[in-house]
mmCIF file of C-alpha atoms in Angstrom:
data_model
loop_
_atom_site.group_PDB
_atom_site.id
_atom_site.type_symbol
_atom_site.label_atom_id
_atom_site.label_comp_id
_atom_site.label_asym_id
_atom_site.label_seq_id
_atom_site.Cartn_x
_atom_site.Cartn_y
_atom_site.Cartn_z
ATOM 1 C CA MET A 1 111.989 141.495 10.793
ATOM 2 C CA THR A 2 111.249 145.088 9.920
ATOM 3 C CA ASP A 3 108.337 147.480 9.743
ATOM 4 C CA VAL A 4 110.091 149.682 7.173
ATOM 5 C CA VAL A 5 108.288 149.733 3.813
ATOM 6 C CA ALA A 6 110.954 148.302 1.539
ATOM 7 C CA LYS A 7 111.051 147.187 -2.097
ATOM 8 C CA PRO A 8 108.135 144.972 -3.202
ATOM 9 C CA LEU A 9 108.535 141.211 -2.916
ATOM 10 C CA ARG A 10 109.564 139.240 -5.997
ATOM 11 C CA PRO A 11 107.217 136.387 -7.110
ATOM 12 C CA ALA A 12 109.685 133.775 -5.855
ATOM 13 C CA ASP A 13 109.625 135.426 -2.414
ATOM 14 C CA TRP A 14 105.855 134.936 -2.051
ATOM 15 C CA VAL A 15 106.249 131.256 -2.853
ATOM 16 C CA ALA A 16 109.198 130.928 -0.471
ATOM 17 C CA GLY A 17 107.213 132.616 2.305
ATOM 18 C CA PHE A 18 104.246 130.311 1.855
ATOM 19 C CA ALA A 19 106.548 127.291 1.567
ATOM 20 C CA LEU A 20 108.077 128.113 4.947
ATOM 21 C CA LEU A 21 104.582 128.169 6.545
ATOM 22 C CA ILE A 22 103.814 124.766 5.003
ATOM 23 C CA LEU A 23 107.200 123.342 6.051
ATOM 24 C CA CYS A 24 106.731 124.515 9.658
ATOM 25 C CA GLN A 25 103.329 122.824 9.744
ATOM 26 C CA LEU A 26 104.773 119.678 8.189
ATOM 27 C CA ALA A 27 107.530 119.578 10.811
ATOM 28 C CA GLY A 28 104.891 119.999 13.550
ATOM 29 C CA GLU A 29 102.639 117.253 12.154
ATOM 30 C CA THR A 30 105.619 114.911 11.765
ATOM 31 C CA LEU A 31 106.622 115.455 15.385
ATOM 32 C CA VAL A 32 103.032 114.692 16.481
ATOM 33 C CA GLN A 33 103.039 111.458 14.453
ATOM 34 C CA ILE A 34 106.306 110.397 16.097
ATOM 35 C CA LEU A 35 104.920 111.173 19.582
ATOM 36 C CA ARG A 36 101.779 109.188 18.700
ATOM 37 C CA LEU A 37 103.904 106.081 18.254
ATOM 38 C CA LEU A 38 104.759 106.455 21.938
ATOM 39 C CA VAL A 39 101.355 107.681 23.219
ATOM 40 C CA PRO A 40 98.524 106.657 20.823
ATOM 41 C CA ALA A 41 95.943 108.959 22.515
ATOM 42 C CA PHE A 42 98.209 111.988 21.971
ATOM 43 C CA ALA A 43 96.132 114.665 20.210
ATOM 44 C CA PHE A 44 98.461 117.657 20.318
ATOM 45 C CA PRO A 45 97.900 119.998 17.356
ATOM 46 C CA GLY A 46 100.722 119.850 14.781
ATOM 47 C CA PRO A 47 100.132 123.411 13.468
ATOM 48 C CA VAL A 48 100.648 124.788 17.005
ATOM 49 C CA ILE A 49 104.078 123.141 17.133
ATOM 50 C CA GLY A 50 104.699 124.632 13.678
ATOM 51 C CA MET A 51 103.762 128.055 15.061
ATOM 52 C CA LEU A 52 106.251 127.774 17.948
ATOM 53 C CA LEU A 53 108.898 126.636 15.474
ATOM 54 C CA LEU A 54 108.224 129.675 13.287
ATOM 55 C CA VAL A 55 108.540 132.055 16.273
ATOM 56 C CA GLY A 56 112.049 130.640 16.784
ATOM 57 C CA LEU A 57 112.861 130.960 13.078
ATOM 58 C CA LEU A 58 111.614 134.579 12.936
ATOM 59 C CA ALA A 59 114.024 135.451 15.744
ATOM 60 C CA LEU A 60 116.907 133.948 13.736
ATOM 61 C CA MET A 61 115.971 135.197 10.255
ATOM 62 C CA GLY A 62 115.984 138.948 10.798
ATOM 63 C CA ASP A 63 115.265 140.832 7.569
ATOM 64 C CA ARG A 64 115.110 137.628 5.528
ATOM 65 C CA ALA A 65 111.774 136.873 7.259
ATOM 66 C CA ARG A 66 109.976 139.520 5.150
ATOM 67 C CA PRO A 67 108.420 137.046 2.665
ATOM 68 C CA VAL A 68 107.073 134.696 5.336
ATOM 69 C CA ILE A 69 105.701 137.662 7.307
ATOM 70 C CA ALA A 70 103.901 138.899 4.184
ATOM 71 C CA SER A 71 102.390 135.434 3.570
ATOM 72 C CA ALA A 72 101.364 135.068 7.218
ATOM 73 C CA ASP A 73 99.737 138.510 7.356
ATOM 74 C CA GLY A 74 97.884 137.721 4.139
ATOM 75 C CA LEU A 75 96.450 134.498 5.566
ATOM 76 C CA LEU A 76 95.536 136.068 8.925
ATOM 77 C CA GLY A 77 93.719 138.858 7.106
ATOM 78 C CA ILE A 78 91.226 136.285 5.746
ATOM 79 C CA LEU A 79 91.175 134.007 8.814
ATOM 80 C CA SER A 80 87.346 134.103 9.015
ATOM 81 C CA LEU A 81 87.019 132.764 5.456
ATOM 82 C CA LEU A 82 88.894 129.611 6.419
ATOM 83 C CA PHE A 83 86.146 128.632 8.906
ATOM 84 C CA VAL A 84 83.305 128.883 6.373
ATOM 85 C CA PRO A 85 83.571 125.261 5.080
ATOM 86 C CA SER A 86 83.325 123.904 8.658
ATOM 87 C CA ALA A 87 80.414 126.247 9.416
ATOM 88 C CA VAL A 88 78.468 124.941 6.419
ATOM 89 C CA GLY A 89 78.953 121.455 7.962
ATOM 90 C CA ILE A 90 76.103 122.283 10.342
ATOM 91 C CA MET A 91 73.757 121.071 7.565
ATOM 92 C CA GLN A 92 75.008 117.520 8.200
ATOM 93 C CA ASN A 93 73.737 117.450 11.770
ATOM 94 C CA GLY A 94 70.092 118.384 11.207
ATOM 95 C CA GLU A 95 68.692 115.560 13.359
ATOM 96 C CA LEU A 96 70.978 116.126 16.348
ATOM 97 C CA ILE A 97 70.398 119.879 16.137
ATOM 98 C CA ARG A 98 66.615 119.370 16.120
ATOM 99 C CA ALA A 99 66.857 117.047 19.142
ATOM 100 C CA TRP A 100 69.473 118.937 21.160
ATOM 101 C CA GLY A 101 69.638 122.353 19.497
ATOM 102 C CA GLY A 102 68.104 124.361 22.372
ATOM 103 C CA PRO A 103 70.210 122.950 25.230
ATOM 104 C CA LEU A 104 73.365 122.949 23.076
ATOM 105 C CA LEU A 105 72.845 126.572 22.033
ATOM 106 C CA LEU A 106 72.254 127.568 25.661
ATOM 107 C CA ALA A 107 75.340 125.596 26.791
ATOM 108 C CA VAL A 108 77.510 127.220 24.117
ATOM 109 C CA VAL A 109 76.316 130.803 24.647
ATOM 110 C CA ALA A 110 76.324 130.695 28.471
ATOM 111 C CA SER A 111 79.646 128.859 28.639
ATOM 112 C CA THR A 112 81.299 131.243 26.152
ATOM 113 C CA ALA A 113 80.134 134.341 28.053
ATOM 114 C CA LEU A 114 81.266 132.827 31.372
ATOM 115 C CA THR A 115 84.651 131.836 29.888
ATOM 116 C CA LEU A 116 85.209 135.375 28.583
ATOM 117 C CA VAL A 117 84.435 136.919 31.992
ATOM 118 C CA VAL A 118 86.490 134.376 33.989
ATOM 119 C CA THR A 119 89.504 134.614 31.641
ATOM 120 C CA VAL A 120 89.628 138.401 31.457
ATOM 121 C CA GLY A 121 89.075 138.576 35.239
ATOM 122 C CA ALA A 122 91.830 136.057 36.013
ATOM 123 C CA PHE A 123 94.234 137.914 33.695
ATOM 124 C CA ILE A 124 93.578 141.380 35.141
ATOM 125 C CA LEU A 125 93.476 140.277 38.805
ATOM 126 C CA THR A 126 96.788 138.395 38.423
ATOM 127 C CA GLU A 127 98.351 141.478 36.820
ATOM 128 C CA ARG A 128 97.134 143.678 39.698
ATOM 129 C CA TRP A 129 98.271 141.172 42.328
ATOM 130 C CA MET A 130 101.747 141.059 40.724
ATOM 131 C CA SER A 131 102.159 144.848 40.554
ATOM 132 C CA ARG A 132 101.334 145.250 44.276
ATOM 133 C CA MET B 1 67.672 120.293 -23.484
ATOM 134 C CA SER B 2 69.606 117.262 -22.225
ATOM 135 C CA GLY B 3 72.761 119.178 -23.129
ATOM 136 C CA PHE B 4 71.897 121.873 -20.597
ATOM 137 C CA SER B 5 71.066 119.374 -17.862
ATOM 138 C CA GLU B 6 74.426 117.698 -18.424
ATOM 139 C CA ILE B 7 76.093 121.058 -17.971
ATOM 140 C CA TRP B 8 74.089 121.551 -14.767
ATOM 141 C CA VAL B 9 75.142 118.127 -13.456
ATOM 142 C CA TYR B 10 78.746 119.025 -14.254
ATOM 143 C CA LEU B 11 78.480 122.382 -12.493
ATOM 144 C CA ALA B 12 76.624 121.098 -9.428
ATOM 145 C CA THR B 13 79.270 118.457 -8.760
ATOM 146 C CA SER B 14 82.358 120.406 -9.816
ATOM 147 C CA PRO B 15 84.666 121.469 -6.959
ATOM 148 C CA LEU B 16 85.108 124.771 -8.829
ATOM 149 C CA THR B 17 81.437 125.696 -8.348
ATOM 150 C CA TRP B 18 81.530 125.250 -4.565
ATOM 151 C CA LEU B 19 84.951 126.802 -4.128
ATOM 152 C CA GLY B 20 83.684 129.778 -6.118
ATOM 153 C CA ALA B 21 80.418 129.900 -4.157
ATOM 154 C CA THR B 22 82.348 129.903 -0.862
ATOM 155 C CA LEU B 23 84.539 132.809 -1.979
ATOM 156 C CA VAL B 24 81.604 134.805 -3.381
ATOM 157 C CA ALA B 25 79.522 134.228 -0.224
ATOM 158 C CA PHE B 26 82.414 135.453 1.920
ATOM 159 C CA VAL B 27 82.923 138.602 -0.178
ATOM 160 C CA LEU B 28 79.172 139.308 0.017
ATOM 161 C CA ALA B 29 79.273 138.695 3.786
ATOM 162 C CA LEU B 30 82.079 141.245 4.148
ATOM 163 C CA ARG B 31 80.137 143.766 2.009
ATOM 164 C CA ILE B 32 77.021 143.269 4.153
ATOM 165 C CA GLY B 33 79.164 143.624 7.283
ATOM 166 C CA ALA B 34 80.615 146.902 5.974
ATOM 167 C CA LEU B 35 77.094 148.189 5.172
ATOM 168 C CA LEU B 36 76.131 147.445 8.786
ATOM 169 C CA GLY B 37 79.141 149.396 10.065
ATOM 170 C CA ASN B 38 81.113 146.189 10.853
ATOM 171 C CA SER B 39 78.695 145.374 13.650
ATOM 172 C CA PRO B 40 79.879 142.215 15.446
ATOM 173 C CA LEU B 41 76.399 140.757 14.787
ATOM 174 C CA ALA B 42 77.190 140.751 11.052
ATOM 175 C CA ASN B 43 79.734 137.954 11.576
ATOM 176 C CA SER B 44 81.199 136.947 8.221
ATOM 177 C CA VAL B 45 81.375 133.210 9.047
ATOM 178 C CA LEU B 46 77.724 133.192 10.131
ATOM 179 C CA LEU B 47 76.531 135.241 7.131
ATOM 180 C CA SER B 48 78.505 133.107 4.649
ATOM 181 C CA ALA B 49 77.052 129.859 6.026
ATOM 182 C CA ALA B 50 73.565 131.395 6.077
ATOM 183 C CA MET B 51 73.921 132.122 2.343
ATOM 184 C CA LEU B 52 75.556 128.833 1.328
ATOM 185 C CA ILE B 53 73.389 126.304 3.211
ATOM 186 C CA PRO B 54 70.078 127.304 1.514
ATOM 187 C CA VAL B 55 71.807 127.166 -1.898
ATOM 188 C CA LEU B 56 73.109 123.658 -1.156
ATOM 189 C CA LEU B 57 69.704 122.484 0.122
ATOM 190 C CA LEU B 58 67.836 123.984 -2.866
ATOM 191 C CA THR B 59 70.214 122.380 -5.376
ATOM 192 C CA GLY B 60 70.200 119.049 -3.512
ATOM 193 C CA THR B 61 73.978 119.208 -3.052
ATOM 194 C CA SER B 62 75.407 117.049 -0.281
ATOM 195 C CA TYR B 63 77.989 118.348 2.165
ATOM 196 C CA PRO B 64 80.713 115.952 0.896
ATOM 197 C CA THR B 65 80.177 117.303 -2.659
ATOM 198 C CA TYR B 66 80.362 120.875 -1.356
ATOM 199 C CA PHE B 67 83.471 120.079 0.664
ATOM 200 C CA GLU B 68 85.327 118.759 -2.408
ATOM 201 C CA GLY B 69 85.499 122.387 -3.509
ATOM 202 C CA ALA B 70 85.592 124.051 -0.089
ATOM 203 C CA GLN B 71 88.470 121.867 1.141
ATOM 204 C CA PHE B 72 90.969 124.127 -0.632
ATOM 205 C CA VAL B 73 89.918 126.953 1.680
ATOM 206 C CA HIS B 74 89.637 124.666 4.731
ATOM 207 C CA PHE B 75 93.164 123.367 4.107
ATOM 208 C CA LEU B 76 94.627 126.820 4.746
ATOM 209 C CA LEU B 77 93.616 126.641 8.443
ATOM 210 C CA GLY B 78 96.852 124.773 9.171
ATOM 211 C CA PRO B 79 99.221 127.317 7.582
ATOM 212 C CA ALA B 80 97.069 130.114 9.116
ATOM 213 C CA THR B 81 97.655 128.644 12.583
ATOM 214 C CA VAL B 82 101.397 128.607 11.871
ATOM 215 C CA SER B 83 101.029 132.244 10.719
ATOM 216 C CA LEU B 84 99.957 133.269 14.237
ATOM 217 C CA ALA B 85 103.696 133.141 14.974
ATOM 218 C CA VAL B 86 103.992 136.582 13.328
ATOM 219 C CA PRO B 87 101.705 138.638 15.653
ATOM 220 C CA LEU B 88 103.112 136.564 18.524
ATOM 221 C CA TYR B 89 106.696 137.451 17.542
ATOM 222 C CA ARG B 90 105.772 141.133 17.036
ATOM 223 C CA ASN B 91 104.353 141.293 20.573
ATOM 224 C CA LEU B 92 106.808 138.862 22.169
ATOM 225 C CA ALA B 93 108.057 141.438 24.692
ATOM 226 C CA ALA B 94 104.503 142.144 25.919
ATOM 227 C CA VAL B 95 103.723 138.421 26.029
ATOM 228 C CA LYS B 96 106.885 137.732 28.063
ATOM 229 C CA ARG B 97 105.986 140.508 30.523
ATOM 230 C CA SER B 98 102.533 138.946 30.998
ATOM 231 C CA ILE B 99 103.655 135.337 31.298
ATOM 232 C CA VAL B 100 102.159 134.819 34.790
ATOM 233 C CA PRO B 101 98.720 136.363 34.040
ATOM 234 C CA ILE B 102 98.732 134.315 30.809
ATOM 235 C CA ALA B 103 99.322 131.048 32.690
ATOM 236 C CA VAL B 104 96.666 131.800 35.347
ATOM 237 C CA ALA B 105 94.061 133.010 32.823
ATOM 238 C CA LEU B 106 94.735 130.015 30.556
ATOM 239 C CA VAL B 107 94.052 127.448 33.277
ATOM 240 C CA ALA B 108 91.021 129.353 34.649
ATOM 241 C CA GLY B 109 89.538 129.971 31.193
ATOM 242 C CA SER B 110 90.201 126.548 29.733
ATOM 243 C CA VAL B 111 88.687 124.704 32.705
ATOM 244 C CA THR B 112 85.679 127.085 32.757
ATOM 245 C CA ALA B 113 85.098 126.598 29.018
ATOM 246 C CA MET B 114 85.044 122.812 29.285
ATOM 247 C CA GLY B 115 83.413 122.476 32.708
ATOM 248 C CA SER B 116 80.556 124.931 32.208
ATOM 249 C CA ALA B 117 79.578 123.571 28.784
ATOM 250 C CA LEU B 118 79.648 119.977 30.088
ATOM 251 C CA ALA B 119 77.645 120.937 33.190
ATOM 252 C CA ILE B 120 74.896 122.763 31.275
ATOM 253 C CA ALA B 121 74.587 120.033 28.619
ATOM 254 C CA ALA B 122 74.546 117.333 31.334
ATOM 255 C CA ILE B 123 71.773 119.131 33.262
ATOM 256 C CA PHE B 124 69.621 118.822 30.117
ATOM 257 C CA GLY B 125 70.405 115.095 29.972
ATOM 258 C CA ALA B 126 72.557 115.152 26.844
ATOM 259 C CA PRO B 127 73.883 111.647 25.965
ATOM 260 C CA PRO B 128 77.612 110.786 26.379
ATOM 261 C CA GLU B 129 78.436 111.205 22.664
ATOM 262 C CA VAL B 130 76.976 114.729 22.726
ATOM 263 C CA LEU B 131 78.917 115.558 25.932
ATOM 264 C CA ALA B 132 82.138 114.268 24.345
ATOM 265 C CA SER B 133 81.424 116.514 21.342
ATOM 266 C CA ILE B 134 80.836 119.698 23.373
ATOM 267 C CA ALA B 135 83.830 119.308 25.757
ATOM 268 C CA PRO B 136 86.455 120.650 23.296
ATOM 269 C CA LYS B 137 84.151 123.416 21.906
ATOM 270 C CA SER B 138 86.565 126.289 22.662
ATOM 271 C CA VAL B 139 89.526 124.998 20.634
ATOM 272 C CA SER B 140 90.129 125.173 16.893
ATOM 273 C CA ALA B 141 87.984 122.859 14.737
ATOM 274 C CA PRO B 142 90.666 120.349 13.613
ATOM 275 C CA ILE B 143 91.882 119.847 17.201
ATOM 276 C CA ALA B 144 88.345 119.637 18.610
ATOM 277 C CA MET B 145 87.301 117.051 16.019
ATOM 278 C CA GLU B 146 90.335 114.924 16.844
ATOM 279 C CA LEU B 147 89.659 115.195 20.596
ATOM 280 C CA ALA B 148 85.912 114.493 20.225
ATOM 281 C CA LYS B 149 86.737 111.347 18.251
ATOM 282 C CA SER B 150 89.145 110.048 20.920
ATOM 283 C CA LEU B 151 86.514 110.773 23.619
ATOM 284 C CA GLY B 152 83.783 108.844 21.767
ATOM 285 C CA GLY B 153 82.005 111.959 20.446
ATOM 286 C CA ILE B 154 80.793 112.925 16.972
ATOM 287 C CA PRO B 155 83.482 114.882 15.069
ATOM 288 C CA SER B 156 81.065 116.735 12.754
ATOM 289 C CA LEU B 157 78.904 117.819 15.723
ATOM 290 C CA ALA B 158 82.071 118.931 17.524
ATOM 291 C CA ALA B 159 82.956 121.078 14.486
ATOM 292 C CA VAL B 160 79.496 122.681 14.521
ATOM 293 C CA LEU B 161 79.752 123.467 18.249
ATOM 294 C CA VAL B 162 83.257 124.894 17.747
ATOM 295 C CA ILE B 163 82.008 127.235 15.011
ATOM 296 C CA LEU B 164 78.999 128.243 17.116
ATOM 297 C CA THR B 165 81.297 128.973 20.063
ATOM 298 C CA GLY B 166 83.605 131.005 17.836
ATOM 299 C CA VAL B 167 80.785 133.062 16.328
ATOM 300 C CA THR B 168 79.164 133.600 19.765
ATOM 301 C CA GLY B 169 82.420 134.854 21.273
ATOM 302 C CA ALA B 170 83.190 137.093 18.286
ATOM 303 C CA ILE B 171 79.721 138.648 18.553
ATOM 304 C CA ILE B 172 79.566 139.194 22.330
ATOM 305 C CA VAL B 173 83.210 139.974 23.216
ATOM 306 C CA THR B 174 83.251 143.701 22.388
ATOM 307 C CA PRO B 175 79.923 144.655 24.050
ATOM 308 C CA LEU B 176 80.649 142.368 27.027
ATOM 309 C CA MET B 177 84.156 143.756 27.636
ATOM 310 C CA ASN B 178 82.900 147.340 27.234
ATOM 311 C CA ALA B 179 80.165 146.575 29.780
ATOM 312 C CA LEU B 180 82.835 145.245 32.158
ATOM 313 C CA GLY B 181 84.632 148.545 31.574
ATOM 314 C CA THR B 182 88.104 147.157 30.809
ATOM 315 C CA LYS B 183 90.416 148.766 28.263
ATOM 316 C CA ASN B 184 93.160 146.171 28.878
ATOM 317 C CA TYR B 185 93.462 144.902 25.280
ATOM 318 C CA ALA B 186 95.980 142.198 26.171
ATOM 319 C CA ALA B 187 93.478 140.702 28.646
ATOM 320 C CA ARG B 188 90.514 141.185 26.297
ATOM 321 C CA GLY B 189 92.347 139.521 23.418
ATOM 322 C CA PHE B 190 93.546 136.667 25.593
ATOM 323 C CA ALA B 191 89.989 136.017 26.830
ATOM 324 C CA VAL B 192 88.480 135.842 23.351
ATOM 325 C CA GLY B 193 91.308 133.573 22.156
ATOM 326 C CA VAL B 194 90.726 131.124 25.022
ATOM 327 C CA ALA B 195 86.916 131.205 24.703
ATOM 328 C CA SER B 196 86.511 131.386 20.936
ATOM 329 C CA HIS B 197 89.714 130.153 19.204
ATOM 330 C CA GLY B 198 90.347 131.363 15.621
ATOM 331 C CA ILE B 199 87.012 133.069 15.001
ATOM 332 C CA GLY B 200 87.485 135.086 18.188
ATOM 333 C CA THR B 201 91.087 135.777 17.126
ATOM 334 C CA ALA B 202 89.893 137.033 13.738
ATOM 335 C CA ARG B 203 87.588 139.472 15.564
ATOM 336 C CA ALA B 204 90.402 140.559 17.917
ATOM 337 C CA LEU B 205 92.747 141.224 14.956
ATOM 338 C CA GLN B 206 89.983 143.496 13.579
ATOM 339 C CA VAL B 207 89.726 145.486 16.829
ATOM 340 C CA ASN B 208 93.344 145.930 17.995
ATOM 341 C CA ASP B 209 96.788 144.519 17.047
ATOM 342 C CA MET B 210 97.762 143.859 20.673
ATOM 343 C CA ALA B 211 94.419 142.101 21.285
ATOM 344 C CA GLY B 212 95.039 140.065 18.133
ATOM 345 C CA ALA B 213 98.475 138.921 19.295
ATOM 346 C CA PHE B 214 97.189 137.853 22.726
ATOM 347 C CA ALA B 215 94.173 136.152 21.132
ATOM 348 C CA GLY B 216 96.517 134.217 18.847
ATOM 349 C CA ILE B 217 98.695 133.008 21.702
ATOM 350 C CA ALA B 218 95.584 132.211 23.780
ATOM 351 C CA MET B 219 94.107 130.154 20.967
ATOM 352 C CA ALA B 220 97.344 128.218 20.509
ATOM 353 C CA LEU B 221 97.861 127.682 24.244
ATOM 354 C CA ASN B 222 94.253 126.628 24.810
ATOM 355 C CA GLY B 223 94.417 124.187 21.904
ATOM 356 C CA ALA B 224 97.517 122.640 23.438
ATOM 357 C CA PHE B 225 96.263 122.771 27.044
ATOM 358 C CA THR B 226 92.824 121.294 26.241
ATOM 359 C CA ALA B 227 94.511 118.553 24.210
ATOM 360 C CA ILE B 228 96.847 117.710 27.096
ATOM 361 C CA LEU B 229 93.996 117.810 29.655
ATOM 362 C CA LEU B 230 91.688 115.560 27.626
ATOM 363 C CA THR B 231 94.519 113.224 26.569
ATOM 364 C CA GLY B 232 95.482 112.917 30.247
ATOM 365 C CA PHE B 233 91.841 112.151 31.086
ATOM 366 C CA LEU B 234 91.793 109.403 28.431
ATOM 367 C CA LEU B 235 95.030 107.872 29.694
ATOM 368 C CA LEU B 236 93.888 107.876 33.329
ATOM 369 C CA ARG B 237 90.415 106.513 32.591
#
């Protein structure tokens, strides 16, 4: 891993970088499927396991990680776009939204604000308590 | 004339049309956001959906038809989650230093996110399937849909609530944190990742690289923690 601007990536490198992201996810999903045989209610996210796997690989790969880093940065740069199809899905729930829209909106907005305050507070207070 | 209507039928049902529309709407949303000085209110997910839904309704296009095209974009959420390994690896030293605050804030935030949403919805008398759909609202859409289904909720409603939570957090995080007067970007990023998953993380990446890294780890940890908590609840029930 390097921050030095080096020679541009070759086409095959872009594909290899993206392939590694896909393979990490595949490994994560496979592990989840295996664990589901043991615990059917298991709902652990496969991509999160893939992410942890990739952190380990990045530590091992050194400079050879450049292609996968380029692919990952590219995807993260357009992260918002990837949520648009799910957001449009709101049109499917017209009836429920009409019936419960107000309370649900209030629950979401109030709960999100409270979560932000509690989380940032817990983080900062723990940091202060530790540095005492 | 019938020739043209056949072309229209082809276009309205072709995945290409709706994939293209999704990409164009997003580019327009970014342009509008830039015109408004990247105000958090001009959220690109919100603006894109606000452009696409009227077009779908006016053309009588169903969501499944739309999704046949949009799925190619949606599919990339998985590899994008894996990609969060990169900011995490870049900031691994800072994350390691903060491992205790991370653990405390994760538990506090995750329980607050679930508990407060359930409590407010329950006060209004929301039925069990709606409660099961709002419980996982702070984790990424694919995980939340899976969890809502196991809890007896409605996956598509869960997805809507997840997006709403993400957009809400992305809009309010910067003004709220400035009002609280904290410049601790690790803590700010972690909070928005716990509260508002990937959409909050996208906002954090826009504001500050350190905030982005902590948001990414928060999103991943909260996805895992919420899944374990709710799976445990299901097993014990």
